[in-house]
Coordinates of C-alpha atoms and ligand atoms in Angstrom, one line a residue:
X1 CA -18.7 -3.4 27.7
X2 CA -19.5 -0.5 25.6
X3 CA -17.0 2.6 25.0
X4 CA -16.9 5.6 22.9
X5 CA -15.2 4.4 19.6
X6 CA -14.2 8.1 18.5
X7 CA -11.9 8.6 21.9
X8 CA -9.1 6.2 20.4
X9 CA -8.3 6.3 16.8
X10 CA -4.9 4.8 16.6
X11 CA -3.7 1.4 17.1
X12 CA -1.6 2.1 19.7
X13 CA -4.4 4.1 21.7
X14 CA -6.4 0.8 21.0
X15 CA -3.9 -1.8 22.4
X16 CA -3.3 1.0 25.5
X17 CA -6.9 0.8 26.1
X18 CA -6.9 -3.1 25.8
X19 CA -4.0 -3.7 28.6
X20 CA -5.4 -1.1 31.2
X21 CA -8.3 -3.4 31.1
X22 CA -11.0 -0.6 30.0
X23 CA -11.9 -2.3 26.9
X24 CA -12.2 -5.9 25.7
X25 CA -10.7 -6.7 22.2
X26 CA -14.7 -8.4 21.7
X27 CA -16.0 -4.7 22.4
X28 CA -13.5 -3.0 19.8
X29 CA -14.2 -5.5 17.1
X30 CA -17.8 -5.1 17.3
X31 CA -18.1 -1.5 17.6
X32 CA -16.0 -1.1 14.5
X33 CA -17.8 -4.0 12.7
X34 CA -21.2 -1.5 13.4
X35 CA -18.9 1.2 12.3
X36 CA -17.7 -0.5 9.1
X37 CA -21.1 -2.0 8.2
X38 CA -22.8 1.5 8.2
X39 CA -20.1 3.1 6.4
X40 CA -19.8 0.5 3.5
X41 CA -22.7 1.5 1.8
X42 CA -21.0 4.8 1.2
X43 CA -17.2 3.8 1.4
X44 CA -17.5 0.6 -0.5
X45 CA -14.1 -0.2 1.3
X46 CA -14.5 -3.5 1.8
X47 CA -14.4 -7.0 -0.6
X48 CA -15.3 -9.4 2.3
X49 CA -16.4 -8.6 5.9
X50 CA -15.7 -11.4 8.5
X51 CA -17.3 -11.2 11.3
X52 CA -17.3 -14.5 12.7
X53 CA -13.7 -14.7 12.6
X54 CA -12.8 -11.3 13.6
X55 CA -14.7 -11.9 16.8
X56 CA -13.8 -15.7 17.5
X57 CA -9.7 -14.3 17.0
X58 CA -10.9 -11.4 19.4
X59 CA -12.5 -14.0 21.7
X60 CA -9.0 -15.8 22.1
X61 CA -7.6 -12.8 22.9
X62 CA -9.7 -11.6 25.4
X63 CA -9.6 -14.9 27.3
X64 CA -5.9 -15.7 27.5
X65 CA -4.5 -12.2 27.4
X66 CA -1.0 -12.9 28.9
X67 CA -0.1 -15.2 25.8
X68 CA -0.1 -12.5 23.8
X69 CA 3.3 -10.2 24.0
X70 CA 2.6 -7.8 20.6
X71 CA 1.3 -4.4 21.0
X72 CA -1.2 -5.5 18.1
X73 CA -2.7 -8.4 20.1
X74 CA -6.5 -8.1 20.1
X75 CA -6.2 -4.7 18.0
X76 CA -8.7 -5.4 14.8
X77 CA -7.4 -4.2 11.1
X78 CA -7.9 -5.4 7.9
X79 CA -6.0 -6.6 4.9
X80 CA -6.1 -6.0 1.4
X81 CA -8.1 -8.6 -0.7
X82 CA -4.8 -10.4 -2.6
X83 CA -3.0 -11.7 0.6
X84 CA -4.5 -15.7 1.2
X85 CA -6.5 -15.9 4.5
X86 CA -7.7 -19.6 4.9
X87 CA -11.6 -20.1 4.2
X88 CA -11.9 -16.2 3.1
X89 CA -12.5 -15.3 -0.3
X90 CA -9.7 -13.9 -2.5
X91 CA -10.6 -12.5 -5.2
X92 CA -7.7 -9.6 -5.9
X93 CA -10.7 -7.7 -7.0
X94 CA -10.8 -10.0 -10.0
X95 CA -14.0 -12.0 -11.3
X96 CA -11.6 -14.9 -12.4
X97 CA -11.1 -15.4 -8.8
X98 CA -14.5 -14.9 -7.5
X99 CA -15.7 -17.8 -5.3
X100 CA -11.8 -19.3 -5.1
X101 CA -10.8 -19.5 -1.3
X102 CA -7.0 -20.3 -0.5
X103 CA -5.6 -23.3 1.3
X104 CA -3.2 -21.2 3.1
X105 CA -2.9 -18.3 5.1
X106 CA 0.3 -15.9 3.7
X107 CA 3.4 -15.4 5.7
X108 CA 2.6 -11.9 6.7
X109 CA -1.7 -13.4 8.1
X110 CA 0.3 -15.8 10.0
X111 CA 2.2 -13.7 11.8
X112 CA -0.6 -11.1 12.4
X113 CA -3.1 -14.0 13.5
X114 CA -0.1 -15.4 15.9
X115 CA 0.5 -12.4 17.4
X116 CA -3.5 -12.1 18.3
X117 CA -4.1 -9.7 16.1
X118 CA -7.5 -8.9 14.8
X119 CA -9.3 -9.2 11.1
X120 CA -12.1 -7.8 10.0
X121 CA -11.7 -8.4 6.5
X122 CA -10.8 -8.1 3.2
X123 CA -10.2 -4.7 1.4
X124 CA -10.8 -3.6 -2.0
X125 CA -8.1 -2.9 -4.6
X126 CA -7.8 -2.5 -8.6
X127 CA -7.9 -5.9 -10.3
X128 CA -4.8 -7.9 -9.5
X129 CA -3.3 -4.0 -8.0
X130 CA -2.9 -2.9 -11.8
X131 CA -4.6 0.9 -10.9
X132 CA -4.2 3.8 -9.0
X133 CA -7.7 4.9 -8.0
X134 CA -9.1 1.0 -7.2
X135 CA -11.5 2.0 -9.8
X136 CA -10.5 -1.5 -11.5
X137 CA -11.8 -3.4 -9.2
X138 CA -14.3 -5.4 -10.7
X139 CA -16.8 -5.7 -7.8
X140 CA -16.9 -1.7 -6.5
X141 CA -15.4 1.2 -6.2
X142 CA -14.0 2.6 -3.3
X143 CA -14.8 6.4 -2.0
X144 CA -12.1 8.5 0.0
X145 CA -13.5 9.5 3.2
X146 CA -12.0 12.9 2.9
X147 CA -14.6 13.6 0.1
X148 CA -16.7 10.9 -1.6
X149 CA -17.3 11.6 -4.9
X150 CA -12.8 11.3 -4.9
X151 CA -10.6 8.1 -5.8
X152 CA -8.9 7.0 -2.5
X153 CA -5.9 5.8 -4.5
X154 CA -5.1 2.7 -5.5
X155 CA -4.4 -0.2 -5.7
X156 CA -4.8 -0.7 -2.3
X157 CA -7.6 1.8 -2.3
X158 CA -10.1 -0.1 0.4
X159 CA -7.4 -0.6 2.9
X160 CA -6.6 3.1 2.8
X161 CA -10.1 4.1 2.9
X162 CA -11.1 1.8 5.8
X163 CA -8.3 3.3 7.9
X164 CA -9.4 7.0 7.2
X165 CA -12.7 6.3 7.9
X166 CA -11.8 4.7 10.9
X167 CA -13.0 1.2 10.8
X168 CA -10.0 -0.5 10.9
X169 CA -6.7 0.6 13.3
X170 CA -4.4 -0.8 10.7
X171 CA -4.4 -2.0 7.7
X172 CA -2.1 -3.8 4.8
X173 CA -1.6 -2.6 1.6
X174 CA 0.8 -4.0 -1.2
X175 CA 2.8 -2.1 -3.3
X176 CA 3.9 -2.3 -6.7
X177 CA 4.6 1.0 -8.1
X178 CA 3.1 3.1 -5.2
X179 CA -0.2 1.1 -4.0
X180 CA 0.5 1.6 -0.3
X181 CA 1.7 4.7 -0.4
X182 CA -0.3 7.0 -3.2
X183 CA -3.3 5.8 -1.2
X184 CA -1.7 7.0 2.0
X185 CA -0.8 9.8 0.6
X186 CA -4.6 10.6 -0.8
X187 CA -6.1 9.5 2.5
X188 CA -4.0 11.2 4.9
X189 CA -2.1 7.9 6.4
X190 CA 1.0 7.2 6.7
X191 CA 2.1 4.5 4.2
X192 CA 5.4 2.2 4.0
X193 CA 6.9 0.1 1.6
X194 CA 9.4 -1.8 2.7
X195 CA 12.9 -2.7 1.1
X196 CA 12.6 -5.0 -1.2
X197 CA 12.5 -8.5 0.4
X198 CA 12.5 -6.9 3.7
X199 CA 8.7 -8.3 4.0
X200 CA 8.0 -11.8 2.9
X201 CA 5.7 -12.1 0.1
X202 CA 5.0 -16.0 0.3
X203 CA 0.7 -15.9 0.0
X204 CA 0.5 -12.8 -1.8
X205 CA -1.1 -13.1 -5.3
X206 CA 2.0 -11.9 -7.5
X207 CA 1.9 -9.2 -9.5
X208 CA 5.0 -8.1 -10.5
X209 CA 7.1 -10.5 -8.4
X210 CA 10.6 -8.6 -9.0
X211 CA 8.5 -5.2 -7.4
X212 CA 5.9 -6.3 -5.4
X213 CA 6.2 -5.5 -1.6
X214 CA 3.3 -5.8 2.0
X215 CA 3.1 -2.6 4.0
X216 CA 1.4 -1.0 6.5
X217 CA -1.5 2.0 5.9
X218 CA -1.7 3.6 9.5
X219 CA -2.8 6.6 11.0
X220 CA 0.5 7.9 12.4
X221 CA 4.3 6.6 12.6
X222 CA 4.0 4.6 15.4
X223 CA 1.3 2.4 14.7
X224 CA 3.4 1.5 11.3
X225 CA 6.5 0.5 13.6
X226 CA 3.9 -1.7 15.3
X227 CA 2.8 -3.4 12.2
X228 CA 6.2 -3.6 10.6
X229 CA 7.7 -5.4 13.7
X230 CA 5.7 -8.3 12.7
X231 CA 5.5 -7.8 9.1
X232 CA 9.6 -7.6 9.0
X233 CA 11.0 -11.3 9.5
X234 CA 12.8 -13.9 7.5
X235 CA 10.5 -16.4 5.6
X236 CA 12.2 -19.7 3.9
X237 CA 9.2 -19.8 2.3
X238 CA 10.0 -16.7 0.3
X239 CA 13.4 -17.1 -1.9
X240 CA 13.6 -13.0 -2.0
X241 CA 13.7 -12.9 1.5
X242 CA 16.4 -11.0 3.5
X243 CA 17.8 -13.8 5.8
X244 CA 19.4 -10.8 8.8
X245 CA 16.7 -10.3 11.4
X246 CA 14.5 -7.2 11.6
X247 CA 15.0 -4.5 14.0
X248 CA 12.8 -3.1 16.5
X249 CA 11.5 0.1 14.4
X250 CA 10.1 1.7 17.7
X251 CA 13.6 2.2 18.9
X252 CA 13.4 4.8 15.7
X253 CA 10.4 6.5 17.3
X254 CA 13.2 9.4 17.8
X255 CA 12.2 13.3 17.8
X256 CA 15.5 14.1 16.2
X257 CA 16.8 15.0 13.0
X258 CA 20.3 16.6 13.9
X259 CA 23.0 16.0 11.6
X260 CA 20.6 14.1 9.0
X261 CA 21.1 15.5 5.3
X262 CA 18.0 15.8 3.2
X263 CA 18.6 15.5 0.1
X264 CA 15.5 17.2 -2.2
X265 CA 15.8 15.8 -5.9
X266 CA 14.5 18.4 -8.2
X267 CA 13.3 16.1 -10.9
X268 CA 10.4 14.7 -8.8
X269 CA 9.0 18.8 -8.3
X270 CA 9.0 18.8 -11.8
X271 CA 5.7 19.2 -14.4
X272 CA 2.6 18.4 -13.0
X273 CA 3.1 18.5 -9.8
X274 CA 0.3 21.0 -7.9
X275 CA 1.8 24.0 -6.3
X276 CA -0.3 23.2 -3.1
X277 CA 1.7 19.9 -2.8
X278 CA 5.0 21.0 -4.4
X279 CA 4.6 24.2 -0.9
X280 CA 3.4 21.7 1.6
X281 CA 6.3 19.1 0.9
X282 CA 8.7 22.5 0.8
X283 CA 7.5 23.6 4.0
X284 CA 7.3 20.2 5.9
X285 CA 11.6 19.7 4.4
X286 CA 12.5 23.5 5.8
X287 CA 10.5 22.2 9.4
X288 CA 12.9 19.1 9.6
X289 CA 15.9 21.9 8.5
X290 CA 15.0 23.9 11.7
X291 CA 14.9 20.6 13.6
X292 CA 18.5 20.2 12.8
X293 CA 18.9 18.6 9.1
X294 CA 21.0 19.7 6.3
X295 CA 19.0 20.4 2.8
X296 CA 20.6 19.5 0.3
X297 CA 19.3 20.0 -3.4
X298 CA 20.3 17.4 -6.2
X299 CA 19.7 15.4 -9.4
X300 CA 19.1 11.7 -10.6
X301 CA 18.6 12.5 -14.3
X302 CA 17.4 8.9 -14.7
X303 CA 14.3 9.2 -13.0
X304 CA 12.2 10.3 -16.3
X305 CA 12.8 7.0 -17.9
X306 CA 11.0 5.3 -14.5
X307 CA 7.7 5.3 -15.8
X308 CA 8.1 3.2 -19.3
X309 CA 10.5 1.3 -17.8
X310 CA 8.2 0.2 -15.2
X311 CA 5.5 -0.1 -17.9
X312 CA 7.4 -2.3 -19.9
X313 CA 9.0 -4.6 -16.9
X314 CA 5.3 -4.3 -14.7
X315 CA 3.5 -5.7 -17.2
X316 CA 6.0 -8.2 -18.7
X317 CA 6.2 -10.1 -15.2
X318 CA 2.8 -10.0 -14.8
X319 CA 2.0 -11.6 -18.3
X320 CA 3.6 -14.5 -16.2
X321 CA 2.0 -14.4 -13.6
X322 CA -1.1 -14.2 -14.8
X323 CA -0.8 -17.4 -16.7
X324 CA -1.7 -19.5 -14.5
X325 CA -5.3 -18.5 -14.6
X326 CA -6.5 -21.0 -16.7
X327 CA -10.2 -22.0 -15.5
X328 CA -8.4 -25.0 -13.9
X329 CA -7.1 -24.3 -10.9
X330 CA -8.6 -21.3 -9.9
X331 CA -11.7 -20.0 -9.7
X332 CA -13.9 -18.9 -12.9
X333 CA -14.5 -21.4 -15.4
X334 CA -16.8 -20.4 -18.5
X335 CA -19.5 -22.4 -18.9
X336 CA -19.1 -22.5 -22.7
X337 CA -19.0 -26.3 -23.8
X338 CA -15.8 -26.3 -25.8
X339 CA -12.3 -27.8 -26.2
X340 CA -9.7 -26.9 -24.1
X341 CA -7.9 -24.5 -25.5
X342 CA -11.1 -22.8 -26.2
X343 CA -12.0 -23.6 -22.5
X344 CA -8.5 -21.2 -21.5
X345 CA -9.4 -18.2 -24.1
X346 CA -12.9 -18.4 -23.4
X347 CA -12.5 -18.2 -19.4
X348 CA -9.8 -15.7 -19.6
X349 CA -11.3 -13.4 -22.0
X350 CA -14.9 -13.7 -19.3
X351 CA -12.4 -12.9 -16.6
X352 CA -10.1 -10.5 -16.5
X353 CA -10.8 -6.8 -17.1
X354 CA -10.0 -4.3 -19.8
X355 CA -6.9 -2.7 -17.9
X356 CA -5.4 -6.4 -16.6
X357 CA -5.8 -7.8 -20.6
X358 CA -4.0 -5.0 -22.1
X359 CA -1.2 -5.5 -19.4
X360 CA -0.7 -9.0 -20.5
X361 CA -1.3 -8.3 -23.7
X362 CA 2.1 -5.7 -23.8
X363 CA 3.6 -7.9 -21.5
X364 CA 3.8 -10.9 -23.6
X365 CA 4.5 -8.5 -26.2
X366 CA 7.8 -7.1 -24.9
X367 CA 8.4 -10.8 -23.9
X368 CA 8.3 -12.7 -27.0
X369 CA 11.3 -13.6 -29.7
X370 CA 12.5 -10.1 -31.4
X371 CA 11.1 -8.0 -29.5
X372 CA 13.1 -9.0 -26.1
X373 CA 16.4 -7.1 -26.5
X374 CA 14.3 -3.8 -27.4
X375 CA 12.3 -4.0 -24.8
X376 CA 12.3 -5.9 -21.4
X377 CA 16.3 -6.3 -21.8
X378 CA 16.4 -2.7 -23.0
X379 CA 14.6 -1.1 -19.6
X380 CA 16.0 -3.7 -17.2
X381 CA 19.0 -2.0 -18.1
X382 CA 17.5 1.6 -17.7
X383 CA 16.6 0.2 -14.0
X384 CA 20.2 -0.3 -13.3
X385 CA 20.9 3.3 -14.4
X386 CA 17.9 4.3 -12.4
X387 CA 19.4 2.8 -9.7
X388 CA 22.7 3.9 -9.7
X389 CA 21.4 7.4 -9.3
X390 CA 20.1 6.3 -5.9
X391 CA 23.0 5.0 -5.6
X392 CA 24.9 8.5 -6.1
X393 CA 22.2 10.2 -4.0
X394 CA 22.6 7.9 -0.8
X395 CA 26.4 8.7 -1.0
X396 CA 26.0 12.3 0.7
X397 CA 22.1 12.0 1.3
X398 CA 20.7 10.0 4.3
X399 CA 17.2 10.2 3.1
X400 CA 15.5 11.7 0.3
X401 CA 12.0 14.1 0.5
X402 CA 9.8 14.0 -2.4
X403 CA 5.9 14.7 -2.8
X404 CA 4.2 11.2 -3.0
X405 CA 1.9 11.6 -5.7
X406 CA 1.7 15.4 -8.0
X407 CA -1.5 16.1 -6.7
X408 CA -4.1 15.2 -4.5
X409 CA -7.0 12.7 -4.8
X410 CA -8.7 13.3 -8.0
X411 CA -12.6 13.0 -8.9
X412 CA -14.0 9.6 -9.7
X413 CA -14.0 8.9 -13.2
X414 CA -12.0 11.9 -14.0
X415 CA -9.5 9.9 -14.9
X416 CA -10.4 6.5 -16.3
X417 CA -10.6 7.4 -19.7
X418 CA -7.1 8.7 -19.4
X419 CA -5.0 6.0 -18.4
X420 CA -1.7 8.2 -19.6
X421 CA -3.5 10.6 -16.8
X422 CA -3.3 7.5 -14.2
X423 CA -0.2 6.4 -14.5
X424 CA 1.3 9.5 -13.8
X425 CA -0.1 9.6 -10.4
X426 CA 2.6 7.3 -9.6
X427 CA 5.7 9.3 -10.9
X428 CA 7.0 9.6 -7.7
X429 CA 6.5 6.2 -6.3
X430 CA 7.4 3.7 -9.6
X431 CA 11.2 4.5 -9.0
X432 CA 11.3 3.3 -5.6
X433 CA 10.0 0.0 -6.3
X434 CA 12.5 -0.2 -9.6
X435 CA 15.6 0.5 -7.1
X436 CA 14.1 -1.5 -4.2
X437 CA 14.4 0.9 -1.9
X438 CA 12.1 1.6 1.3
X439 CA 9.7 4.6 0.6
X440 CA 7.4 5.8 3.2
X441 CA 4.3 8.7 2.5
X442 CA 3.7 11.1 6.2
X443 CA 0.7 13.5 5.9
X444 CA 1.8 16.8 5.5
X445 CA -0.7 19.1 4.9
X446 CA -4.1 20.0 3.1
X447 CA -5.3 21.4 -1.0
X448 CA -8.5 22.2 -0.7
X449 CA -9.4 19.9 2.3
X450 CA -7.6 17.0 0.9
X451 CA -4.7 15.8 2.7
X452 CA -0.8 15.9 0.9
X453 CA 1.4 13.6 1.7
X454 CA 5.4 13.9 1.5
X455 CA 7.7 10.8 0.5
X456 CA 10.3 9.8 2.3
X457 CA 13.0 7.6 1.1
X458 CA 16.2 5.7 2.1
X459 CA 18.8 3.2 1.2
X460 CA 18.4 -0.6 0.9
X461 CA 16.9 -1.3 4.4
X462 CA 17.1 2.0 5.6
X463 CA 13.5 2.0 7.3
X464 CA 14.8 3.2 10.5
X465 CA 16.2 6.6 9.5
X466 CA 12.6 7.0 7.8
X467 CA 10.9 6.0 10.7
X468 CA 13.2 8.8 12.6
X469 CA 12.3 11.4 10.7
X470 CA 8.8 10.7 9.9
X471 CA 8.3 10.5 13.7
X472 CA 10.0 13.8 14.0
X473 CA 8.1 15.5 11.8
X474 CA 4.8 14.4 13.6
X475 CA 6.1 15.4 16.8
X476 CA 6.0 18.7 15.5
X477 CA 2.9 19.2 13.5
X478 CA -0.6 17.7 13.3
X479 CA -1.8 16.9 10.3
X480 CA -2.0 13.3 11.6
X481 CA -4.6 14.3 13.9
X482 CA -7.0 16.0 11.4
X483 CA -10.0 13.2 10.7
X484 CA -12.6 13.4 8.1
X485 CA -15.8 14.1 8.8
X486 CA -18.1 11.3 7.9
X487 CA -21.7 12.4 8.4
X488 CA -23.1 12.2 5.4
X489 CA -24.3 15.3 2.9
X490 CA -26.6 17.5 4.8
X491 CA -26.3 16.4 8.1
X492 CA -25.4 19.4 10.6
X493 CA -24.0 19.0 14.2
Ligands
LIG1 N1 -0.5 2.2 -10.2 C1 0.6 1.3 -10.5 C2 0.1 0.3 -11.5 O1 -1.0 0.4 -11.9 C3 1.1 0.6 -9.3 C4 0.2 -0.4 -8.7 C5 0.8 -1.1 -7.5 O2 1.7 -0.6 -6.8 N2 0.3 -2.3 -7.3 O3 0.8 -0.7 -11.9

């Protein structure tokens, strides 16, 4: 069964195509494995592409179709490369991982694989997620299809990328400090992090295990309330968890914003933010005003202290996390004959890179005797400030619009050598996570060809109001639609 790949680009046009019976789920996965194998050479998208598995999942599908009741059942995505997948590699774009293979699928693979869902493999991100351009990663670096020689965010950089470029219908990110949604926002998806504990996190390689949330990168709103309904669950497995039962986030896929206030917090329009972005966010709040919201403008005079906080309390938790690669049980071991202490230094100091040592190294730092009261005690405190103003905000606000990153994707290695440049890329994102709150990036306009996207944020487990007003906002504009072009330099119609 062939079909034309390009006439369906969401999931939801996939799994449409799948139950009218014009399409097998075998005939999707391989024409977006050929799609994905010629792109890779360009996109660099992809850590580990498994073929085998993708089509023996899309096999099962296609030959017992009625035991599969999700939307998503036979639709193939991917997954970012630090969330376990039994017998695939894992390497969180690390070489102390390469060539370790988990003995357990995470909670979120589980519940995509259950629900007949598709994957084609593992995406590219910065080492362990510590980036914002996946130019970290210690095995590639991943292009943005929008414009090659650009980042495509990061961390989760490949599973952006993949979705652009349309080789995947869905993919997950996690997010730290803005890795689903920065990349969303660069690529022209749309991006959620969930609340805090919303999503389980049980199989996902910890970074920052206080921060750390799985999302969705999709092409439009729907196809993230598709993924969400079976990311969104309970897991005993995960102590963070939130034991009440998800919602159905379709039943949000409402064109209607009337009586919603807006609140627009000036701090986050503030220095460095591009004009292009700063207008296309403005113009996408005054769109939902005529749809019937109130605009309302405030201030959470906290927000400037988000970044060193997070950069104190980030790196901190992963300094402890990061301990337990030890050349023992996991992956690299140097092959320097020595004691064993030698054996740890020696393997660690082979395996991580540049940007993941200096995290631990300031980590431990702010960790150790002395040092502890001035600095991880110091900004955990600063968090509860931080998140008091959300507090405040949520009191008379119902949701929040910011710009999701200050500009749009930048060059490759523009920024490398500037890591003070990097991290502000994630000034809008970082207090989310630090408050816990659910943050979600919509395409909402073009710079220069590059797509903008506008953040949208609500209280503790307040996806559905996002999901409401994300969707209206699509119904009324298409940036969503616009798609890359992909032929390479040269190449005419
Ligand atoms: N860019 C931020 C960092 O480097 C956030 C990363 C993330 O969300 N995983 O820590």
């Amino acid at each position: 069964m062939s079909f034309d790949l390009d006439s369906i680009s969401t999931a939801w046009q996939a799994s449409e195509a799948l139950c009218s019976g014009k399409v097998s789920s075998e005939a999707h996965t391989r024409a977006l494995l050929e799609r994905l194998r010629a792109l890779e050479p360009r996109l660099n998208a992809f850590l580990a592409i498994l073929d085998d598995e993708a089509l023996a999942a899309a096999a099962r599908y296609d030959e017992n179709r009625s035991a599969f009741a999700s939307p998503l059942a036979g639709v193939p995505g991917a997954i970012k490369d630090n969330m376990c997948l039994i017998g695939a590699p894992n390497t969180c774009g690390s070489k102390i991982l390469a060539g370790w293979k988990p003995p357990y699928n995470a909670t979120v693979v589980n519940a995509i694989l259950d629900a007949g869902g598709v994957i084609l493999g593992k995406t590219n991100l910065d080492e362990f997620a510590m980036g914002s351009s996946t130019e970290n990663s210690a095995f590639k670096v991943t292009s943005n299809p929008w414009d090659f020689s650009r980042v495509p965010g990061g961390s989760s950089g490949g599973s952006a990328a993949a979705v652009a470029a349309g080789a995947a219908f869905w993919a997950l990110g996690s997010d730290t400090g803005g890795s689903i949604r920065q990349p969303a926002a660069f690529c022209g998806l749309v991006g959620l992090k969930p609340t805090y504990g919303r999503v389980s996190r049980y199989g996902l390689v910890a970074y920052a295990s206080s921060l750390d949330q799985i999302g969705p990168l999709t092409r439009d709103v729907r196809d993230a309330a598709l993924v969400m309904n079976l990311l969104a669950a309970h897991d005993p497995l995960d102590s963070t968890s939130w034991p009440e039962p998800a919602p159905d986030y379709t039943k949000s896929l409402v064109n209607d914003v009337s009586g919603m206030t807006i609140g627009v917090p000036k701090e986050f329009f503030g220095q460095g933010v591009e004009e292009d972005v700063a207008s296309a966010v403005w113009a996408a709040i005054r769109l939902l005003e005529q749809k019937g919201a109130r605009v309302k403008e405030i201030s959470m005079p906290n927000v400037e202290y988000a970044l060193p906080v997070y950069y104190i309390i980030a790196p901190a938790e992963a300094s402890s996390n990061l301990a337990r690669y030890d050349g023992v049980r996991y992956g690299h071991r140097t092959e320097m004959q020595c004691d064993h202490v030698a054996m740890f230094e020696q393997t660690r100091a082979e395996g991580f890179g540049a940007e993941v040592k200096q995290r631990i190294m300031i980590g431990t730092y702010a960790l150790s005797a002395g040092y502890y009261d001035a600095y991880y005690l110091k900004a955990q405190q600063v968090r509860t400030l931080l998140r008091r103003d959300f507090d405040a905000a949520f009191e008379t606000c119902d949701l929040l619009i910011t710009p999701t990153a200050p500009t749009t994707a930048f060059r490759i290695g523009e920024r490398s050598s500037d890591p003070f440049q990097m991290k502000l890329s994630d000034v809008c994102t970082i207090p989310v996570n630090l408050a816990g709150i659910p943050g979600m990036s919509v395409p909402c306009g073009f710079s220069n060809g590059l797509p903008v996207g506008m953040q949208l944020l609500g209280p503790a487990f307040g996806e559905e109001t996002l999901f409401r007003a994300a969707y209206t906002f699509e119904q009324s504009t298409d940036y969503h639609l616009a798609r890359p072009d992909l032929r390479p330099c040269g190449e005419s119609h």
